[in-house]
Short mmCIF file of N, CA, C and O in Angstrom, two decimals:
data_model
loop_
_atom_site.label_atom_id
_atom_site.label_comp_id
_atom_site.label_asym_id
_atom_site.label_seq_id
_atom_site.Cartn_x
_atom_site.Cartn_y
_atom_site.Cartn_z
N UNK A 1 -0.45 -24.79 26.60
CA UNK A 1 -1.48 -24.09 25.85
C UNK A 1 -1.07 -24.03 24.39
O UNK A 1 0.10 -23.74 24.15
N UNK A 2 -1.92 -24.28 23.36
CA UNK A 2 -1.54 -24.74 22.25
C UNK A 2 -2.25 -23.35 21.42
O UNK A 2 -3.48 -23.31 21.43
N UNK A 3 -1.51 -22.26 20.74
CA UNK A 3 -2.20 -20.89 20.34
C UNK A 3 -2.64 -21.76 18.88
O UNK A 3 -2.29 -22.86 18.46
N UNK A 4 -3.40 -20.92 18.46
CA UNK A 4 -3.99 -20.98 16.98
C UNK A 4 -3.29 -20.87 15.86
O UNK A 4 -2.91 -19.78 15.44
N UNK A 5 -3.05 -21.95 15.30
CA UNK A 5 -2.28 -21.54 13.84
C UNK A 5 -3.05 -20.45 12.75
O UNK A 5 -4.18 -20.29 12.30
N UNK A 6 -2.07 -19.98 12.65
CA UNK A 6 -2.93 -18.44 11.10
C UNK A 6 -2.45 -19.19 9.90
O UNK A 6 -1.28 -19.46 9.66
N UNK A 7 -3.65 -19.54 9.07
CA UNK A 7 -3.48 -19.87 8.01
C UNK A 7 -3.26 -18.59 6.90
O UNK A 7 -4.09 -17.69 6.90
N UNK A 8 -2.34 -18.56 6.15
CA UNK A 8 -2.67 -17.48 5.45
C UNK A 8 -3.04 -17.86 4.24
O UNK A 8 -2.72 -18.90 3.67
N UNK A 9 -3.82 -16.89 3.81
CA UNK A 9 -4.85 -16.25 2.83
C UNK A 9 -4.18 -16.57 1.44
O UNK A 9 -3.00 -16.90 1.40
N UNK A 10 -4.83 -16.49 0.45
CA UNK A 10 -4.12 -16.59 -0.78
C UNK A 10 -4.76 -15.17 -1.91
O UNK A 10 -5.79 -14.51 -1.80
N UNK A 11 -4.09 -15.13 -2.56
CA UNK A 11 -4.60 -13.95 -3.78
C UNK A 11 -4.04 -14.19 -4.76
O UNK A 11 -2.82 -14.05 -4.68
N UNK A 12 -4.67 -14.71 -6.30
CA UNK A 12 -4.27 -15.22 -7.31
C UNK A 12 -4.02 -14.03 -8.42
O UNK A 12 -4.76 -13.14 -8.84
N UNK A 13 -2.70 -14.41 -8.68
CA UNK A 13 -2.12 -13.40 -9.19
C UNK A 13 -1.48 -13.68 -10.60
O UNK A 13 -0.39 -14.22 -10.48
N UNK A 14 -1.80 -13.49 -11.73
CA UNK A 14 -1.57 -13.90 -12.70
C UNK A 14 -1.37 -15.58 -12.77
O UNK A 14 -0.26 -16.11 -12.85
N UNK A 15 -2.42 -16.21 -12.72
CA UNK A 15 -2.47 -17.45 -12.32
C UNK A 15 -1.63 -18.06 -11.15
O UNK A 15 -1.62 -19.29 -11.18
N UNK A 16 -0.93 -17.51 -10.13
CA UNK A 16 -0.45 -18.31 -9.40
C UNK A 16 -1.07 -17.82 -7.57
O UNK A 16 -1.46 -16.78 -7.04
N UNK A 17 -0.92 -18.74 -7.29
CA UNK A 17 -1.11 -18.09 -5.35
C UNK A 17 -0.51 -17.32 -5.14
O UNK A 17 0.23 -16.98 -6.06
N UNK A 18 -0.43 -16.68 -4.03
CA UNK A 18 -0.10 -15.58 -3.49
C UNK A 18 -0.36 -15.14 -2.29
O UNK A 18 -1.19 -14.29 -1.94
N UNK A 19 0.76 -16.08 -1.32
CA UNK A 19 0.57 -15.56 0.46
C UNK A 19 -0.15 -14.16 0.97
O UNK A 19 0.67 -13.25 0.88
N UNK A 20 -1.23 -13.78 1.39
CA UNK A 20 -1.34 -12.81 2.33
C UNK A 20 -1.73 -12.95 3.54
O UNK A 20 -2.20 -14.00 3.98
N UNK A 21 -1.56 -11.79 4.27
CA UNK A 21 -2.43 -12.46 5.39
C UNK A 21 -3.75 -11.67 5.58
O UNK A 21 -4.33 -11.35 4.55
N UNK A 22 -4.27 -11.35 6.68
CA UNK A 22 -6.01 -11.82 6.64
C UNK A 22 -6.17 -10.25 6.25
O UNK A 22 -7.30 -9.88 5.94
N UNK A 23 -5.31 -9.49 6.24
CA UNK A 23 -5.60 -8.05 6.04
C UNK A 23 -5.60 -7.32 4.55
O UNK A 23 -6.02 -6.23 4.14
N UNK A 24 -4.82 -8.62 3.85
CA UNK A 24 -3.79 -8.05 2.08
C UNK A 24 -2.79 -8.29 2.53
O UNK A 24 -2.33 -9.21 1.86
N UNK A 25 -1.92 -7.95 3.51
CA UNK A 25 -0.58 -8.01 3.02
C UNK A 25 0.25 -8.97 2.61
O UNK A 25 0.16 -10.20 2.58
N UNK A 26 0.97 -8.32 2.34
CA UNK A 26 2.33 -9.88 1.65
C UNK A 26 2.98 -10.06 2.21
O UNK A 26 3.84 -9.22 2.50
N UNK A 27 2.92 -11.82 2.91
CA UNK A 27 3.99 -12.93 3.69
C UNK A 27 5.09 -12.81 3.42
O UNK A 27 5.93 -12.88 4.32
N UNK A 28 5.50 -12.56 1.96
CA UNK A 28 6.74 -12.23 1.32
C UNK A 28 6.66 -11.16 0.50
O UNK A 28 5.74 -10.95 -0.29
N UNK A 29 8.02 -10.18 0.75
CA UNK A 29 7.94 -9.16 -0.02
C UNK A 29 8.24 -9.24 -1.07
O UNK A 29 7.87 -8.35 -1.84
N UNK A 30 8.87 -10.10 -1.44
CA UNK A 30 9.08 -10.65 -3.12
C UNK A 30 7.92 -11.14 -3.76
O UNK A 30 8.03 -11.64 -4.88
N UNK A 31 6.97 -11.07 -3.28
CA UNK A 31 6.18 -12.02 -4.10
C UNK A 31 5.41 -10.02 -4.78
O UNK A 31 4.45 -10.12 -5.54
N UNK A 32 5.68 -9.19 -4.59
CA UNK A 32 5.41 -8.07 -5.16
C UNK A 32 5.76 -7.81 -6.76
O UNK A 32 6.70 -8.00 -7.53
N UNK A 33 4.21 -7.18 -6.80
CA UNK A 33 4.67 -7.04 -8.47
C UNK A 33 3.50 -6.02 -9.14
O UNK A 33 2.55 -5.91 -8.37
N UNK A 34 3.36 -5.44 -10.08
CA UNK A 34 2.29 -4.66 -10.64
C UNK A 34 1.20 -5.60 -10.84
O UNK A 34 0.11 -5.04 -10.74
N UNK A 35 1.14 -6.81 -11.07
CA UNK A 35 0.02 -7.91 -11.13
C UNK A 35 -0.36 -8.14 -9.87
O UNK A 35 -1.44 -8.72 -9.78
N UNK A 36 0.29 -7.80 -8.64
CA UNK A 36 -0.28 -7.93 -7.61
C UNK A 36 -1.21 -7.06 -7.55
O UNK A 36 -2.41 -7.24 -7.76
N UNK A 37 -0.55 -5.86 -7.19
CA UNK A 37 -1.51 -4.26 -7.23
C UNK A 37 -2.69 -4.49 -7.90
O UNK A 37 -3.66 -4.60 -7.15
N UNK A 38 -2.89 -4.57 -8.96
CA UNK A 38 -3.75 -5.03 -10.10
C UNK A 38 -5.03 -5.65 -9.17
O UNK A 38 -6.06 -5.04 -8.87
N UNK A 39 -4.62 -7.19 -8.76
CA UNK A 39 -5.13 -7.88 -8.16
C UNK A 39 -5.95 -7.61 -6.83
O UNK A 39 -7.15 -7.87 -6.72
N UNK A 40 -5.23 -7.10 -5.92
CA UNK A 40 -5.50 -6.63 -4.80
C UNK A 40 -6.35 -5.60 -4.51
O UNK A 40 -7.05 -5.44 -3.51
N UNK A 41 -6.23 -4.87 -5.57
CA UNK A 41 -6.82 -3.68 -5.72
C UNK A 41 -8.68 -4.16 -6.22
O UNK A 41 -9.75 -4.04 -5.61
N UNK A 42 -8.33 -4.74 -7.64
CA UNK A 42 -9.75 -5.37 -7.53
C UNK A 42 -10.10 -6.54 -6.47
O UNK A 42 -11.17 -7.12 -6.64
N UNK A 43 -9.35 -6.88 -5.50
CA UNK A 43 -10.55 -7.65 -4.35
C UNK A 43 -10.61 -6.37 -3.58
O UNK A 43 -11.50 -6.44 -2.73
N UNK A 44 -10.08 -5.39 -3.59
CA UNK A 44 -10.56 -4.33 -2.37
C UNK A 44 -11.30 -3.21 -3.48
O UNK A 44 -11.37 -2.09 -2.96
N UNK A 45 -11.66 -3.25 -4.41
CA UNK A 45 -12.91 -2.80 -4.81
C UNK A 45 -12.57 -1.24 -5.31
O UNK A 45 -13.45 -0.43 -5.61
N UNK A 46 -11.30 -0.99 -5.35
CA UNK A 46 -10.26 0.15 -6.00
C UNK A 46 -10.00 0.03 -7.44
O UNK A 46 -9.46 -0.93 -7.97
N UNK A 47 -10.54 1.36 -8.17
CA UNK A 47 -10.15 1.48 -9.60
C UNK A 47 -9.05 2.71 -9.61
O UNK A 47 -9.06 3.93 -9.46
N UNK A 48 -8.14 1.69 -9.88
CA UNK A 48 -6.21 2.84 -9.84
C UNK A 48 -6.26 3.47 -11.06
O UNK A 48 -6.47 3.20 -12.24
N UNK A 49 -5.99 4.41 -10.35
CA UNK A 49 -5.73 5.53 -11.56
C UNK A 49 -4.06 6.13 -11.56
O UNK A 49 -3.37 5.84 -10.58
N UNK A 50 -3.65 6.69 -12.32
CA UNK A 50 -2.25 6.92 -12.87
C UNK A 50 -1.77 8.06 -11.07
O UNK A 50 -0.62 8.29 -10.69
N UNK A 51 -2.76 8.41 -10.55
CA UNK A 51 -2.59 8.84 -9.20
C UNK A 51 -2.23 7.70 -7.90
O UNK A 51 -1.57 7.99 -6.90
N UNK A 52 -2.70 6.62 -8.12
CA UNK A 52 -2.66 5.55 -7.31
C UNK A 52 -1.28 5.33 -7.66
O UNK A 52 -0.45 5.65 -6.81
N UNK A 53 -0.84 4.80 -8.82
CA UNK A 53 0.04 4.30 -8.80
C UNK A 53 1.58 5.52 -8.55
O UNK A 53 2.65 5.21 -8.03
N UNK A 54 1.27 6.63 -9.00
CA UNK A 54 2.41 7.32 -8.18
C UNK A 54 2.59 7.30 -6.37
O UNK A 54 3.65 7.21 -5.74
N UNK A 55 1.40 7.41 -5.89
CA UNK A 55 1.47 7.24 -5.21
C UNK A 55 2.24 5.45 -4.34
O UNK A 55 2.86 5.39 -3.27
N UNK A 56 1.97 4.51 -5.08
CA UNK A 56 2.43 3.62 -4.98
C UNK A 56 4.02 3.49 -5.38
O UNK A 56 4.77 3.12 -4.48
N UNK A 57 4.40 3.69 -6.27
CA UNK A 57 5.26 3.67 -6.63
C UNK A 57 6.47 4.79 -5.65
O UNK A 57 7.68 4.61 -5.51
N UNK A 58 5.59 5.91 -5.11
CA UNK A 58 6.53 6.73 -3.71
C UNK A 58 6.70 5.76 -2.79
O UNK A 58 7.84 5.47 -2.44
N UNK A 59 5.84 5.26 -2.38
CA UNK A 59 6.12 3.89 -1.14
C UNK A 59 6.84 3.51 -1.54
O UNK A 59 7.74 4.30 -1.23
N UNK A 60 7.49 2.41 -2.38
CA UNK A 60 8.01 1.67 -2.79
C UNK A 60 9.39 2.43 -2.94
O UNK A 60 10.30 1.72 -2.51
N UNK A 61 9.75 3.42 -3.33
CA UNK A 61 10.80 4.06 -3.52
C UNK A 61 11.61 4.48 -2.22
O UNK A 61 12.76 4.23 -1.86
N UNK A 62 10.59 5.19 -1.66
CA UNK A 62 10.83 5.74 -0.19
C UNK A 62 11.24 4.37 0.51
O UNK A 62 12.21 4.41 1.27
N UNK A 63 10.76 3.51 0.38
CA UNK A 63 11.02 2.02 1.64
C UNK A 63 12.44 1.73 0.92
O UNK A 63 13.47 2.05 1.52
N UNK A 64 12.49 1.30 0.04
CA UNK A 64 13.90 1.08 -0.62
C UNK A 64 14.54 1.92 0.03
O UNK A 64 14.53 1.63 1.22
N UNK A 65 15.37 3.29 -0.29
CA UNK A 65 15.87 4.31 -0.38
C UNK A 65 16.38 4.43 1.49
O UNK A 65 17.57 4.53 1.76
N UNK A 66 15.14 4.39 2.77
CA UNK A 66 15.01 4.59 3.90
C UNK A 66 15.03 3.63 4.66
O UNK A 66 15.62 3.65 5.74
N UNK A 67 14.12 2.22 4.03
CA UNK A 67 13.89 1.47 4.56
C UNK A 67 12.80 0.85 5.68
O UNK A 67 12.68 -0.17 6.36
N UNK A 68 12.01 2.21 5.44
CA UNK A 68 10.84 2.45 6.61
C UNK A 68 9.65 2.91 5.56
O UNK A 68 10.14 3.33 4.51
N UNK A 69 8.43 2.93 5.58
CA UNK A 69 7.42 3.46 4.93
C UNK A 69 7.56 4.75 5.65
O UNK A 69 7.77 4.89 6.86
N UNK A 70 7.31 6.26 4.23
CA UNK A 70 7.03 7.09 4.73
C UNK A 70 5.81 7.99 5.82
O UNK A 70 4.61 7.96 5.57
N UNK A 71 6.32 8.62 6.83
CA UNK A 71 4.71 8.60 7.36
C UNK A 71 4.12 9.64 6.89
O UNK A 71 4.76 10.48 6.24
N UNK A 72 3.09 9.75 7.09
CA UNK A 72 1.60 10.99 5.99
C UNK A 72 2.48 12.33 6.34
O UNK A 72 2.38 13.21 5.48
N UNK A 73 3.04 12.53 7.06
CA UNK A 73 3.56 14.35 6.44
C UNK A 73 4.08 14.22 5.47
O UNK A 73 3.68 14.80 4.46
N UNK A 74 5.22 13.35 5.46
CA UNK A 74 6.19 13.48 4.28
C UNK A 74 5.68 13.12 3.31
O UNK A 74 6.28 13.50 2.30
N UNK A 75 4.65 12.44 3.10
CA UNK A 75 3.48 11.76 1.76
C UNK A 75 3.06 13.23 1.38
O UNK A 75 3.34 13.79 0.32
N UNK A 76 2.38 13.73 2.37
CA UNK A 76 1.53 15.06 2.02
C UNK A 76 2.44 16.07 1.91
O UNK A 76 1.71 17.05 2.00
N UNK A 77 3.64 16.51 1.77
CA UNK A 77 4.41 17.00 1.74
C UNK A 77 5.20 16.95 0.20
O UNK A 77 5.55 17.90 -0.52
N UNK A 78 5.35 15.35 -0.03
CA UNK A 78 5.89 15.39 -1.63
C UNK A 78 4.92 15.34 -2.27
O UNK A 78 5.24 15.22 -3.45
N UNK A 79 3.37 15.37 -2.10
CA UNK A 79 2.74 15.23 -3.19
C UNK A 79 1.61 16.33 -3.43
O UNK A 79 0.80 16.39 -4.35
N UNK A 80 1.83 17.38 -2.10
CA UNK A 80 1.69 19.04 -2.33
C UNK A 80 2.49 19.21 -3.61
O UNK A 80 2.24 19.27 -4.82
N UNK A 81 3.78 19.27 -2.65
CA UNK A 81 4.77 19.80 -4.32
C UNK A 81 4.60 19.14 -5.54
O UNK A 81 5.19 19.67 -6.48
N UNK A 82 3.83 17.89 -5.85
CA UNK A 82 3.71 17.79 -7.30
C UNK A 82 2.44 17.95 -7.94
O UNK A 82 2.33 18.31 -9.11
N UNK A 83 1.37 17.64 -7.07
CA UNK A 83 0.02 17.86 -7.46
C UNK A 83 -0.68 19.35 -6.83
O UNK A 83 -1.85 19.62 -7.13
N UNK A 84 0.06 20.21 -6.03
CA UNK A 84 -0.61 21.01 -5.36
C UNK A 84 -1.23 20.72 -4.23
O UNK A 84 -1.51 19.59 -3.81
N UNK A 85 -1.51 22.09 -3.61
CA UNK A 85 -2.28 21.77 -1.64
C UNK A 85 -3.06 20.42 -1.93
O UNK A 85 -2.91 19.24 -1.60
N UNK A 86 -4.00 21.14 -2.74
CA UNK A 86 -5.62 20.59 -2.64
C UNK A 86 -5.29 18.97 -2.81
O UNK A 86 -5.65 18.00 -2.13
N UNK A 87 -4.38 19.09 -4.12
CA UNK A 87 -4.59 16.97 -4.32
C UNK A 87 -3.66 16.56 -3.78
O UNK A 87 -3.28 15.41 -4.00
N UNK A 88 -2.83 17.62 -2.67
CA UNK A 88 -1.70 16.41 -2.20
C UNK A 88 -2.16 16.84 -0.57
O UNK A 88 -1.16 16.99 0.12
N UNK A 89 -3.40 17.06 0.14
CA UNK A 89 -3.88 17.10 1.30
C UNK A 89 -3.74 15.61 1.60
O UNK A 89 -3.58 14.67 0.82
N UNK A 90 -3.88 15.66 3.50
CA UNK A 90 -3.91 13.92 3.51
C UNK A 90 -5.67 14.00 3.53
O UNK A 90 -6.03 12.88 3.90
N UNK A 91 -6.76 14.79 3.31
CA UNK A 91 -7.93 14.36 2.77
C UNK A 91 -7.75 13.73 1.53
O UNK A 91 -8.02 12.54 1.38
N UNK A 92 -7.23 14.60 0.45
CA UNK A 92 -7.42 13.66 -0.50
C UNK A 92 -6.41 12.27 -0.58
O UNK A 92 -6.77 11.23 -1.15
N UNK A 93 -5.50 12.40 -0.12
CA UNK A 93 -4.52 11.10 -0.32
C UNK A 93 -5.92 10.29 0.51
O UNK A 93 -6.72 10.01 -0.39
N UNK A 94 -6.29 9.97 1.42
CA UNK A 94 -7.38 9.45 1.94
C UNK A 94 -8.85 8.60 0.92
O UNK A 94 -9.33 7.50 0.66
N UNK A 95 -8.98 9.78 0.72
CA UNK A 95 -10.18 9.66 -0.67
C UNK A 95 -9.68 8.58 -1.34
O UNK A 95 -10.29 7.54 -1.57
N UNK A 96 -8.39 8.86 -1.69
CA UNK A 96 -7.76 7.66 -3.16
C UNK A 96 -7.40 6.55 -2.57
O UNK A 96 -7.38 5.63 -3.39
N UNK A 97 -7.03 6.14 -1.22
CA UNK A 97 -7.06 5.01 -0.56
C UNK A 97 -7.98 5.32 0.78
O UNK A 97 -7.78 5.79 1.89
N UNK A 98 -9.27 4.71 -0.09
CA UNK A 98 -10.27 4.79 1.10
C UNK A 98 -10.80 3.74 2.68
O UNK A 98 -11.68 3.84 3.53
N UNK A 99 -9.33 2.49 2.28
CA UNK A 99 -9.76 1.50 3.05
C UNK A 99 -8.45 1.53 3.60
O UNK A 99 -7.66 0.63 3.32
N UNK A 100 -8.02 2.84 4.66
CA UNK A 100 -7.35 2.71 5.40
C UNK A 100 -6.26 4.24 5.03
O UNK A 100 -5.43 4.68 5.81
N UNK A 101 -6.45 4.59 4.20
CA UNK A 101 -5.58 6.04 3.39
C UNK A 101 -4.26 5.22 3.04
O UNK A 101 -4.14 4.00 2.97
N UNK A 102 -3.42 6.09 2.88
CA UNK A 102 -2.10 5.64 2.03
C UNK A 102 -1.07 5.15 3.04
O UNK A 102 0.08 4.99 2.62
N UNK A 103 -1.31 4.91 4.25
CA UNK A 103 -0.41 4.21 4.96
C UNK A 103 -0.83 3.10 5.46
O UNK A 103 0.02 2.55 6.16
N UNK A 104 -1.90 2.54 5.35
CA UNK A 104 -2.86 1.41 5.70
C UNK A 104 -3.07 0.39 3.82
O UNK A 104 -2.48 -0.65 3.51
N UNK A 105 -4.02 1.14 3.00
CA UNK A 105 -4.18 0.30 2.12
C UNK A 105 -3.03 1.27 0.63
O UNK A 105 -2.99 0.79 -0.50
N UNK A 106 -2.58 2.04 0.85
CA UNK A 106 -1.25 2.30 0.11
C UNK A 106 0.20 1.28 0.21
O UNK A 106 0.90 0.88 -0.72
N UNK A 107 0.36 1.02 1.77
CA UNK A 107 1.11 0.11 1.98
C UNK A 107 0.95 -1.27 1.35
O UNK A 107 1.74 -1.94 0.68
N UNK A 108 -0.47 -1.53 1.82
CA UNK A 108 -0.65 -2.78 1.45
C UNK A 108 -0.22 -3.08 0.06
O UNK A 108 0.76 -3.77 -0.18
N UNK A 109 -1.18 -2.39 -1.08
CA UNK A 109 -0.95 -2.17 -2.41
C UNK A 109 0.61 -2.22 -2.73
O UNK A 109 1.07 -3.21 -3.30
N UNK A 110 1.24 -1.39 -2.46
CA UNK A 110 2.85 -1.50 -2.49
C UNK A 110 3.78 -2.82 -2.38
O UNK A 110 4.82 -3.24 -2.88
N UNK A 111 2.91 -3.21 -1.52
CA UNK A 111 3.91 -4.73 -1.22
C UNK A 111 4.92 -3.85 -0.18
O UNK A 111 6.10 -3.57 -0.37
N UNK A 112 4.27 -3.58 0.71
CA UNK A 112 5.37 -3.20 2.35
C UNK A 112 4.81 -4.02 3.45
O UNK A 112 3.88 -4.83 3.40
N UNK A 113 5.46 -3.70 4.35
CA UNK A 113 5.15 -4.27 5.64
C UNK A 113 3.65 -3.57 6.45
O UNK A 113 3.46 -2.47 5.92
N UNK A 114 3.10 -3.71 6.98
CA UNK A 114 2.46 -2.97 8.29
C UNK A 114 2.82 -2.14 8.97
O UNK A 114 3.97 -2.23 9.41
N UNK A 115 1.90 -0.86 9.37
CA UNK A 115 3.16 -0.17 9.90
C UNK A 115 3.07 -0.32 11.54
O UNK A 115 2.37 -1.17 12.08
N UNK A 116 3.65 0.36 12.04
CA UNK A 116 3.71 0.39 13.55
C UNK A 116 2.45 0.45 14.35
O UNK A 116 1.84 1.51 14.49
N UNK A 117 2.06 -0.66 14.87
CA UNK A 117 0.87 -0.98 16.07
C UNK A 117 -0.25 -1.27 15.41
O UNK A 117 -1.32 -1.21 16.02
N UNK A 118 -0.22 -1.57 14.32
CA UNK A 118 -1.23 -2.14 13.33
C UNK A 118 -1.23 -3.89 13.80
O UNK A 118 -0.28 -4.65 14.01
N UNK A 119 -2.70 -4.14 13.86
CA UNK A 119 -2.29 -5.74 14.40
C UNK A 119 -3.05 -6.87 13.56
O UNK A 119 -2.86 -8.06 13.82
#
């Protein structure tokens, strides 16, 4: 039985390609960069604001640092303490990544992996 090859996707990123696969994410985690974000963000129809990108920029820190993406308590948890209840609820973290909240299209944006049982 011969399965289906997955072609992956491309996303042009300061003039060059850019592996994803059929969801956003990145084939390679190196190929991450603020021109990605940029990019990605306008094919998913997101205007980042200086909130997005902290928020992005916690992923990215937290995965370094742990090595795992943080999961939504601890999101909603550090970003109570900097923005307060209201803007660091996981409603609003939600609101600001509306195509999937901040562990679905936050990840993506970040340049992380998928997280667990996501297919």
């Amino acid at each position: 039985m011969t399965l289906p090859v997955t072609v992956p996707r491309q996303l042009v990123v300061d003039g060059r390609p850019v592996a994803i696969d059929s969801e956003g994410y990145l084939l390679d985690l190196e190929d991450w960069s603020e021109a990605f974000v940029r990019a990605l963000a306008h094919k998913e129809g997101l205007a980042l604001t200086d909130e997005h990108w902290q928020v992005i920029r916690f992923l990215r820190a937290y995965w370094q640092e742990h090595g795992v993406q943080p999961q939504v308590r601890v999101m909603i948890r550090h970003f109570t303490a900097l923005w307060g209840p209201e803007r660091g609820s996981n409603h609003y973290l939600h609101e600001l990544f509306p195509r999937g909240g901040p562990q679905k299209q936050g990840n993506r944006l970040a340049g992380l992996l998928r997280t667990k049982g996501e297919h």
